[in-house]
mmCIF file of C-alpha atoms in Angstrom:
data_model
loop_
_atom_site.group_PDB
_atom_site.id
_atom_site.type_symbol
_atom_site.label_atom_id
_atom_site.label_comp_id
_atom_site.label_asym_id
_atom_site.label_seq_id
_atom_site.Cartn_x
_atom_site.Cartn_y
_atom_site.Cartn_z
ATOM 1 C CA MET F 1 -47.821 88.140 -16.994
ATOM 2 C CA SER F 2 -48.511 90.868 -14.499
ATOM 3 C CA ILE F 3 -48.663 89.843 -10.867
ATOM 4 C CA THR F 4 -49.953 92.165 -8.176
ATOM 5 C CA SER F 5 -48.551 91.139 -4.806
ATOM 6 C CA LYS F 6 -49.527 92.263 -1.340
ATOM 7 C CA PRO F 7 -47.643 95.041 0.493
ATOM 8 C CA LYS F 8 -45.034 93.220 2.528
ATOM 9 C CA THR F 9 -42.639 94.022 5.307
ATOM 10 C CA ARG F 10 -40.971 91.114 6.955
ATOM 11 C CA LYS F 11 -38.028 89.670 8.757
ATOM 12 C CA ILE F 12 -36.696 86.318 7.633
ATOM 13 C CA ALA F 13 -35.853 84.038 10.507
ATOM 14 C CA LYS F 14 -32.370 82.546 10.355
ATOM 15 C CA ILE F 15 -32.214 78.955 11.507
ATOM 16 C CA SER F 16 -29.001 77.016 12.035
ATOM 17 C CA LEU F 17 -28.956 73.555 10.502
ATOM 18 C CA LYS F 18 -27.493 70.539 12.215
ATOM 19 C CA ASN F 19 -26.273 67.251 10.815
ATOM 20 C CA LEU F 20 -26.517 68.378 7.202
ATOM 21 C CA GLY F 21 -23.887 67.834 4.578
ATOM 22 C CA LYS F 22 -23.159 70.148 1.675
ATOM 23 C CA SER F 23 -25.908 72.661 1.050
ATOM 24 C CA MET F 24 -28.273 72.005 -1.803
ATOM 25 C CA VAL F 25 -31.345 73.885 -2.977
ATOM 26 C CA PHE F 26 -35.001 73.034 -2.238
ATOM 27 C CA MET F 27 -38.316 74.899 -1.796
ATOM 28 C CA ILE F 28 -42.168 74.943 -1.977
ATOM 29 C CA SER F 29 -44.820 76.915 -3.782
ATOM 30 C CA ILE F 30 -48.141 76.253 -5.521
ATOM 31 C CA GLY F 31 -49.482 76.604 -9.024
ATOM 32 C CA ILE F 32 -51.514 75.448 -11.996
ATOM 33 C CA ALA F 33 -50.969 72.536 -14.323
ATOM 34 C CA PHE F 34 -47.507 71.790 -15.680
ATOM 35 C CA PRO F 35 -46.975 70.280 -19.127
ATOM 36 C CA LEU F 36 -46.509 66.579 -18.437
ATOM 37 C CA LEU F 37 -42.980 65.507 -19.337
ATOM 38 C CA SER F 38 -41.216 62.184 -19.197
ATOM 39 C CA ALA F 39 -38.169 61.890 -16.950
ATOM 40 C CA SER F 40 -35.869 61.856 -19.963
ATOM 41 C CA SER F 41 -37.371 65.000 -21.489
ATOM 42 C CA ALA F 42 -37.594 67.088 -18.302
ATOM 43 C CA GLN F 43 -35.066 69.879 -18.803
ATOM 44 C CA ALA F 44 -33.961 72.677 -16.498
ATOM 45 C CA SER F 45 -35.360 76.070 -17.482
ATOM 46 C CA ALA F 46 -36.052 79.437 -15.897
ATOM 47 C CA PRO F 47 -38.648 78.919 -13.134
ATOM 48 C CA THR F 48 -42.104 80.230 -14.024
ATOM 49 C CA LEU F 49 -44.815 81.153 -11.522
ATOM 50 C CA ILE F 50 -47.886 79.153 -12.553
ATOM 51 C CA ASN F 51 -50.087 79.436 -9.453
ATOM 52 C CA TYR F 52 -50.320 82.241 -6.913
ATOM 53 C CA TYR F 53 -53.091 82.175 -4.318
ATOM 54 C CA GLN F 54 -53.076 85.266 -2.081
ATOM 55 C CA PHE F 55 -56.386 84.460 -0.323
ATOM 56 C CA GLU F 56 -57.509 88.077 -0.157
ATOM 57 C CA GLY F 57 -61.015 87.086 0.876
ATOM 58 C CA ASN F 58 -61.302 84.638 -2.034
ATOM 59 C CA GLY F 59 -59.658 81.680 -3.770
ATOM 60 C CA ILE F 60 -58.597 83.503 -6.963
ATOM 61 C CA ASP F 61 -55.307 82.472 -8.556
ATOM 62 C CA SER F 62 -53.474 85.724 -9.406
ATOM 63 C CA ALA F 63 -51.365 83.840 -11.946
ATOM 64 C CA GLY F 64 -54.443 82.891 -13.968
ATOM 65 C CA GLY F 65 -54.968 79.339 -12.766
ATOM 66 C CA PRO F 66 -58.142 77.734 -11.403
ATOM 67 C CA THR F 67 -60.013 79.415 -8.576
ATOM 68 C CA ALA F 68 -59.992 77.466 -5.300
ATOM 69 C CA THR F 69 -63.362 76.388 -3.948
ATOM 70 C CA LEU F 70 -63.985 76.760 -0.212
ATOM 71 C CA PHE F 71 -65.540 73.751 1.533
ATOM 72 C CA GLY F 72 -66.856 73.489 5.069
ATOM 73 C CA SER F 73 -67.091 76.018 7.868
ATOM 74 C CA ASN F 74 -63.648 77.548 7.383
ATOM 75 C CA GLY F 75 -63.096 80.916 5.729
ATOM 76 C CA PHE F 76 -60.803 83.904 5.314
ATOM 77 C CA GLY F 77 -59.318 86.037 8.072
ATOM 78 C CA THR F 78 -55.991 87.517 9.122
ATOM 79 C CA GLY F 79 -53.099 86.230 7.045
ATOM 80 C CA LYS F 80 -49.358 86.776 6.880
ATOM 81 C CA TYR F 81 -50.019 89.576 4.409
ATOM 82 C CA GLY F 82 -53.477 91.064 4.502
ATOM 83 C CA SER F 83 -56.062 88.295 4.405
ATOM 84 C CA GLY F 84 -55.388 84.550 4.523
ATOM 85 C CA TYR F 85 -57.170 81.204 4.752
ATOM 86 C CA VAL F 86 -58.195 80.288 8.295
ATOM 87 C CA SER F 87 -59.031 76.693 9.255
ATOM 88 C CA ASN F 88 -60.693 75.577 12.500
ATOM 89 C CA GLY F 89 -59.544 71.995 11.975
ATOM 90 C CA ALA F 90 -62.957 70.664 10.969
ATOM 91 C CA PHE F 91 -62.817 67.566 8.742
ATOM 92 C CA SER F 92 -65.106 69.131 6.162
ATOM 93 C CA GLY F 93 -63.062 72.340 5.852
ATOM 94 C CA TYR F 94 -60.476 72.865 3.086
ATOM 95 C CA LEU F 95 -59.708 74.634 -0.190
ATOM 96 C CA ASP F 96 -60.084 72.589 -3.377
ATOM 97 C CA MET F 97 -58.005 73.749 -6.371
ATOM 98 C CA GLY F 98 -59.297 71.002 -8.682
ATOM 99 C CA THR F 99 -57.335 68.425 -10.667
ATOM 100 C CA ASN F 100 -55.176 70.783 -12.760
ATOM 101 C CA VAL F 101 -52.966 72.030 -9.932
ATOM 102 C CA GLY F 102 -49.855 70.064 -8.987
ATOM 103 C CA LEU F 103 -49.439 68.184 -12.283
ATOM 104 C CA PHE F 104 -45.659 68.060 -11.964
ATOM 105 C CA GLY F 105 -44.930 65.066 -14.160
ATOM 106 C CA ALA F 106 -41.158 64.474 -14.050
ATOM 107 C CA GLN F 107 -40.331 68.172 -14.108
ATOM 108 C CA ASP F 108 -38.468 70.285 -11.608
ATOM 109 C CA PHE F 109 -40.865 72.297 -9.472
ATOM 110 C CA THR F 110 -41.062 74.566 -6.452
ATOM 111 C CA LEU F 111 -43.965 74.896 -4.054
ATOM 112 C CA GLY F 112 -44.090 77.288 -1.117
ATOM 113 C CA PHE F 113 -46.492 78.933 1.331
ATOM 114 C CA TRP F 114 -46.866 80.457 4.802
ATOM 115 C CA PHE F 115 -48.559 78.677 7.724
ATOM 116 C CA ASN F 116 -49.367 79.491 11.341
ATOM 117 C CA SER F 117 -50.615 76.878 13.804
ATOM 118 C CA PRO F 118 -50.954 77.506 17.560
ATOM 119 C CA HIS F 119 -50.899 73.792 18.385
ATOM 120 C CA GLY F 120 -51.667 70.372 17.028
ATOM 121 C CA SER F 121 -51.074 68.860 13.615
ATOM 122 C CA GLY F 122 -52.875 68.185 10.342
ATOM 123 C CA HIS F 123 -52.731 68.008 6.565
ATOM 124 C CA LEU F 124 -51.397 71.030 4.696
ATOM 125 C CA ILE F 125 -51.573 69.610 1.156
ATOM 126 C CA ASN F 126 -53.184 66.438 -0.113
ATOM 127 C CA LYS F 127 -53.463 65.221 -3.738
ATOM 128 C CA ARG F 128 -54.413 61.549 -3.847
ATOM 129 C CA ILE F 129 -57.201 59.115 -4.650
ATOM 130 C CA ASP F 130 -55.264 55.864 -4.140
ATOM 131 C CA SER F 131 -52.339 54.553 -2.095
ATOM 132 C CA LEU F 132 -49.792 54.320 -4.916
ATOM 133 C CA HIS F 133 -49.784 57.809 -6.484
ATOM 134 C CA PHE F 134 -49.916 60.891 -4.262
ATOM 135 C CA ILE F 135 -48.338 63.930 -2.624
ATOM 136 C CA THR F 136 -49.106 64.741 1.009
ATOM 137 C CA PHE F 137 -47.667 67.451 3.292
ATOM 138 C CA GLN F 138 -48.460 67.346 6.989
ATOM 139 C CA LEU F 139 -47.576 69.163 10.194
ATOM 140 C CA ASP F 140 -47.085 66.469 12.829
ATOM 141 C CA SER F 141 -47.717 66.675 16.585
ATOM 142 C CA SER F 142 -44.079 67.648 17.280
ATOM 143 C CA GLY F 143 -44.336 70.578 14.889
ATOM 144 C CA ARG F 144 -42.238 68.991 12.133
ATOM 145 C CA ILE F 145 -43.156 69.035 8.442
ATOM 146 C CA ASP F 146 -43.682 65.536 7.035
ATOM 147 C CA LEU F 147 -43.687 65.012 3.265
ATOM 148 C CA GLU F 148 -44.955 61.851 1.594
ATOM 149 C CA LEU F 149 -44.555 61.354 -2.152
ATOM 150 C CA ARG F 150 -45.322 58.194 -4.090
ATOM 151 C CA GLY F 151 -45.435 57.422 -7.778
ATOM 152 C CA ASN F 152 -43.888 55.509 -10.654
ATOM 153 C CA SER F 153 -40.206 55.585 -11.508
ATOM 154 C CA PRO F 154 -39.154 54.343 -14.985
ATOM 155 C CA SER F 155 -36.028 52.776 -13.456
ATOM 156 C CA LEU F 156 -37.260 51.648 -10.013
ATOM 157 C CA GLY F 157 -40.986 50.990 -10.353
ATOM 158 C CA ASN F 158 -43.386 52.420 -7.771
ATOM 159 C CA ILE F 159 -41.377 54.289 -5.119
ATOM 160 C CA PHE F 160 -42.200 56.065 -1.847
ATOM 161 C CA ILE F 161 -40.175 58.778 -0.080
ATOM 162 C CA ALA F 162 -40.992 60.528 3.188
ATOM 163 C CA PRO F 163 -38.541 63.325 4.080
ATOM 164 C CA VAL F 164 -39.096 65.143 7.393
ATOM 165 C CA SER F 165 -37.945 68.635 8.374
ATOM 166 C CA SER F 166 -34.920 68.741 10.698
ATOM 167 C CA ILE F 167 -36.680 71.497 12.629
ATOM 168 C CA SER F 168 -39.534 70.859 15.073
ATOM 169 C CA GLY F 169 -41.777 73.134 17.122
ATOM 170 C CA LEU F 170 -43.279 74.856 14.085
ATOM 171 C CA ASN F 171 -46.754 74.670 15.654
ATOM 172 C CA ASP F 172 -45.828 77.544 18.007
ATOM 173 C CA GLY F 173 -48.421 80.118 16.926
ATOM 174 C CA ALA F 174 -45.925 82.069 14.773
ATOM 175 C CA TRP F 175 -45.825 82.421 10.999
ATOM 176 C CA HIS F 176 -43.421 80.064 9.209
ATOM 177 C CA HIS F 177 -42.655 79.538 5.543
ATOM 178 C CA MET F 178 -42.141 76.139 3.961
ATOM 179 C CA ALA F 179 -40.965 75.346 0.463
ATOM 180 C CA ILE F 180 -40.095 72.179 -1.382
ATOM 181 C CA VAL F 181 -37.951 72.091 -4.487
ATOM 182 C CA ARG F 182 -37.416 69.267 -6.893
ATOM 183 C CA SER F 183 -34.215 69.721 -8.873
ATOM 184 C CA GLY F 184 -33.478 66.645 -10.969
ATOM 185 C CA SER F 185 -33.122 63.686 -8.593
ATOM 186 C CA ILE F 186 -32.885 65.877 -5.481
ATOM 187 C CA LEU F 187 -35.819 66.956 -3.304
ATOM 188 C CA SER F 188 -35.113 69.758 -0.830
ATOM 189 C CA LEU F 189 -37.208 71.134 1.994
ATOM 190 C CA TYR F 190 -36.787 74.719 3.209
ATOM 191 C CA VAL F 191 -38.142 76.206 6.419
ATOM 192 C CA ASP F 192 -38.223 80.005 6.793
ATOM 193 C CA GLY F 193 -35.864 80.351 3.839
ATOM 194 C CA GLN F 194 -33.242 77.985 5.261
ATOM 195 C CA LEU F 195 -32.416 74.513 3.948
ATOM 196 C CA SER F 196 -33.756 71.909 6.362
ATOM 197 C CA THR F 197 -33.708 68.522 4.614
ATOM 198 C CA ILE F 198 -32.343 66.944 1.429
ATOM 199 C CA ASP F 199 -33.596 63.659 -0.036
ATOM 200 C CA ASN F 200 -32.158 62.049 -3.174
ATOM 201 C CA GLY F 201 -34.648 59.190 -3.162
ATOM 202 C CA ILE F 202 -36.987 60.851 -5.662
ATOM 203 C CA GLY F 203 -34.726 59.776 -8.542
ATOM 204 C CA ASP F 204 -36.638 59.805 -11.825
ATOM 205 C CA LEU F 205 -40.086 59.591 -10.223
ATOM 206 C CA ASP F 206 -42.776 60.676 -12.695
ATOM 207 C CA PHE F 207 -46.109 61.856 -11.283
ATOM 208 C CA ASN F 208 -47.790 61.538 -14.673
ATOM 209 C CA ASP F 209 -50.290 58.797 -13.906
ATOM 210 C CA PRO F 210 -54.105 58.795 -14.366
ATOM 211 C CA ALA F 211 -54.651 58.034 -10.669
ATOM 212 C CA TYR F 212 -52.571 61.052 -9.637
ATOM 213 C CA ASN F 213 -53.683 63.407 -12.416
ATOM 214 C CA THR F 214 -57.381 62.956 -11.627
ATOM 215 C CA ALA F 215 -56.968 63.629 -7.886
ATOM 216 C CA ASN F 216 -58.012 67.063 -6.614
ATOM 217 C CA PHE F 217 -55.369 69.338 -5.103
ATOM 218 C CA ILE F 218 -56.526 70.009 -1.530
ATOM 219 C CA PHE F 219 -54.983 72.831 0.518
ATOM 220 C CA GLY F 220 -55.386 73.285 4.268
ATOM 221 C CA GLY F 221 -56.981 69.929 4.927
ATOM 222 C CA THR F 222 -57.996 66.602 3.441
ATOM 223 C CA ASN F 223 -61.081 65.310 1.715
ATOM 224 C CA GLN F 224 -60.300 61.742 2.822
ATOM 225 C CA TYR F 225 -59.245 61.423 6.437
ATOM 226 C CA PRO F 226 -61.499 62.630 9.301
ATOM 227 C CA GLY F 227 -59.659 64.427 12.081
ATOM 228 C CA LEU F 228 -56.528 65.206 10.039
ATOM 229 C CA SER F 229 -57.401 68.662 8.692
ATOM 230 C CA PHE F 230 -55.017 71.512 9.461
ATOM 231 C CA PHE F 231 -55.772 73.852 12.374
ATOM 232 C CA GLY F 232 -54.497 77.406 11.908
ATOM 233 C CA SER F 233 -53.919 79.935 9.109
ATOM 234 C CA LEU F 234 -52.351 79.700 5.635
ATOM 235 C CA ASP F 235 -51.268 82.347 3.147
ATOM 236 C CA ASP F 236 -49.485 83.056 -0.135
ATOM 237 C CA LEU F 237 -49.410 79.697 -1.904
ATOM 238 C CA GLN F 238 -47.002 79.742 -4.848
ATOM 239 C CA ILE F 239 -46.161 77.028 -7.385
ATOM 240 C CA TYR F 240 -43.378 77.251 -9.964
ATOM 241 C CA SER F 241 -42.553 75.078 -12.963
ATOM 242 C CA GLY F 242 -38.860 74.963 -12.114
ATOM 243 C CA ALA F 243 -36.399 74.798 -9.227
ATOM 244 C CA LEU F 244 -35.837 78.046 -7.344
ATOM 245 C CA THR F 245 -32.483 78.678 -5.689
ATOM 246 C CA GLN F 246 -32.277 79.371 -1.971
ATOM 247 C CA SER F 247 -31.922 83.118 -2.542
ATOM 248 C CA GLN F 248 -34.917 83.084 -4.901
ATOM 249 C CA ILE F 249 -36.936 81.218 -2.274
ATOM 250 C CA SER F 250 -36.063 83.814 0.350
ATOM 251 C CA GLY F 251 -37.116 86.545 -2.063
ATOM 252 C CA SER F 252 -40.371 84.782 -2.921
ATOM 253 C CA MET F 253 -41.310 84.863 0.747
ATOM 254 C CA VAL F 254 -41.902 88.583 0.186
ATOM 255 C CA THR F 255 -42.635 88.925 -3.539
ATOM 256 C CA PRO F 256 -43.180 86.145 -6.120
ATOM 257 C CA PHE F 257 -40.103 85.377 -8.201
ATOM 258 C CA VAL F 258 -40.376 86.439 -11.848
ATOM 259 C CA ALA F 259 -37.565 85.394 -14.173
ATOM 260 C CA LYS F 260 -36.033 88.104 -16.328
ATOM 261 C CA LYS F 261 -36.809 87.814 -19.994
ATOM 262 C CA SER F 262 -34.103 87.434 -22.598
ATOM 263 C CA GLY F 263 -32.477 90.818 -23.193
ATOM 264 C CA ASP F 264 -33.689 92.362 -19.920
ATOM 265 C CA GLU F 265 -30.189 92.627 -18.441
ATOM 266 C CA GLU F 266 -28.792 94.323 -21.536
ATOM 267 C CA LYS F 267 -31.759 96.686 -21.539
ATOM 268 C CA GLU F 268 -31.158 97.574 -17.896
ATOM 269 C CA LYS F 269 -27.457 98.233 -18.550
ATOM 270 C CA LYS F 270 -28.330 100.451 -21.502
ATOM 271 C CA GLU F 271 -30.882 102.429 -19.501
ATOM 272 C CA LYS F 272 -28.374 102.879 -16.668
ATOM 273 C CA LYS F 273 -25.728 104.211 -19.060
ATOM 274 C CA GLU F 274 -28.243 106.605 -20.613
ATOM 275 C CA LYS F 275 -29.219 107.961 -17.171
ATOM 276 C CA GLU F 276 -25.558 108.417 -16.207
ATOM 277 C CA LYS F 277 -24.868 110.235 -19.483
ATOM 278 C CA GLU F 278 -27.920 112.474 -18.999
ATOM 279 C CA LYS F 279 -26.784 113.323 -15.476
ATOM 280 C CA LYS F 280 -23.263 114.121 -16.708
ATOM 281 C CA ASP F 281 -24.562 116.280 -19.574
ATOM 282 C CA LYS F 282 -26.713 118.307 -17.166
ATOM 283 C CA LYS F 283 -23.775 118.800 -14.835
ATOM 284 C CA ASP F 284 -21.513 119.928 -17.695
ATOM 285 C CA SER F 285 -24.135 122.410 -18.881
ATOM 286 C CA GLY F 286 -24.455 123.981 -15.426
ATOM 287 C CA GLU F 287 -27.904 122.545 -14.670
ATOM 288 C CA SER F 288 -26.967 120.847 -11.432
ATOM 289 C CA PRO F 289 -29.052 121.721 -8.351
ATOM 290 C CA SER F 290 -26.037 123.417 -6.720
ATOM 291 C CA ASN F 291 -25.544 125.734 -9.691
ATOM 292 C CA LYS F 292 -29.239 126.637 -9.736
ATOM 293 C CA LYS F 293 -28.979 127.772 -6.117
ATOM 294 C CA LYS F 294 -25.968 129.923 -6.931
ATOM 295 C CA ASP F 295 -27.822 131.556 -9.831
ATOM 296 C CA LYS F 296 -30.529 132.606 -7.430
#
C-alpha cells in the first residue's frame, strides 16, 4: 500500500510525567474496519495502517477506507500540516466516517490525531447508539483528554473504563497530538508523544457487538448531544490494527508508520554491502573524485 503523506517539519514537545509507575506503551490513530476477533483469538502482529485521513480539503481516506462525510456548517481550513478540519463548535457540525471505522473487536489497536482548541471543550470522537457499547473521546473544560469505553467482557460482563490524561491545559490554542493504544489488557494514552496515562481495566473487553458495530464513527463532534461538539481544528487521523510502541507513535506524528515486510531488513543489508563494494572498487580503480581532479 502506497501512502502519500504531507510535507512535515515539526518539533515534538517533551512533557514530564508525574505520579506514573513503570512506563508502558499507548497511543491513538484512526482507520477502517478491523477483522472482528474474539478475545482469545486476538494475537499481536505488526501494526498496519488501516485509516489515514489527511483532510486536504476533503474527507478521503488515503489508506483506502471510507470517505468521511462533512455535516453542518464546518469545513476545511488551516491544519497542522497543510489543510485540516475546522469546527466552529456547532451541534450539527462533524465528520461522519460511517459504521466500518473503529471496529476493533478484541484486537490491539492504535488511534492518533492532532487537535488545536483555543478554549472550551467538546467531543473529539464518538461511536455509540446506546449506553452500553461505545467509545467516546472528549476534551474537557480543564483541557484534559477524557476517554470513555464501554462494552462486553467475556470474563467480567459489561464493563466501563474512563481514563483521563494526567496533563491539563491542552485547550491553549496550540497543536497537540493524542494517541491511544490498546495492547492486550492495557490501554495507554499518549499526549504529544509522551505517555500520560495507563489503565489496565480494559481486560478482555470485546467491542464486537451489534449495537457498537452499527454506530457511525463521528470525528470532531457528536451526532447525539447538543452543545458538546468540538471547537477548534483537527488533522491527520490515523488508525492502526495493532499496538504501536512509543517511538513508533512519535514517528507517526510526522509520517504514518509502515511496518517493514518480511525480508526487507536483509534486502537493505545486501544493498548496503553492494554500495560499499562498488565504492571500494571505484576507489581501487582510481575513479575517486580526488584522483579525477589530479588527472586534470
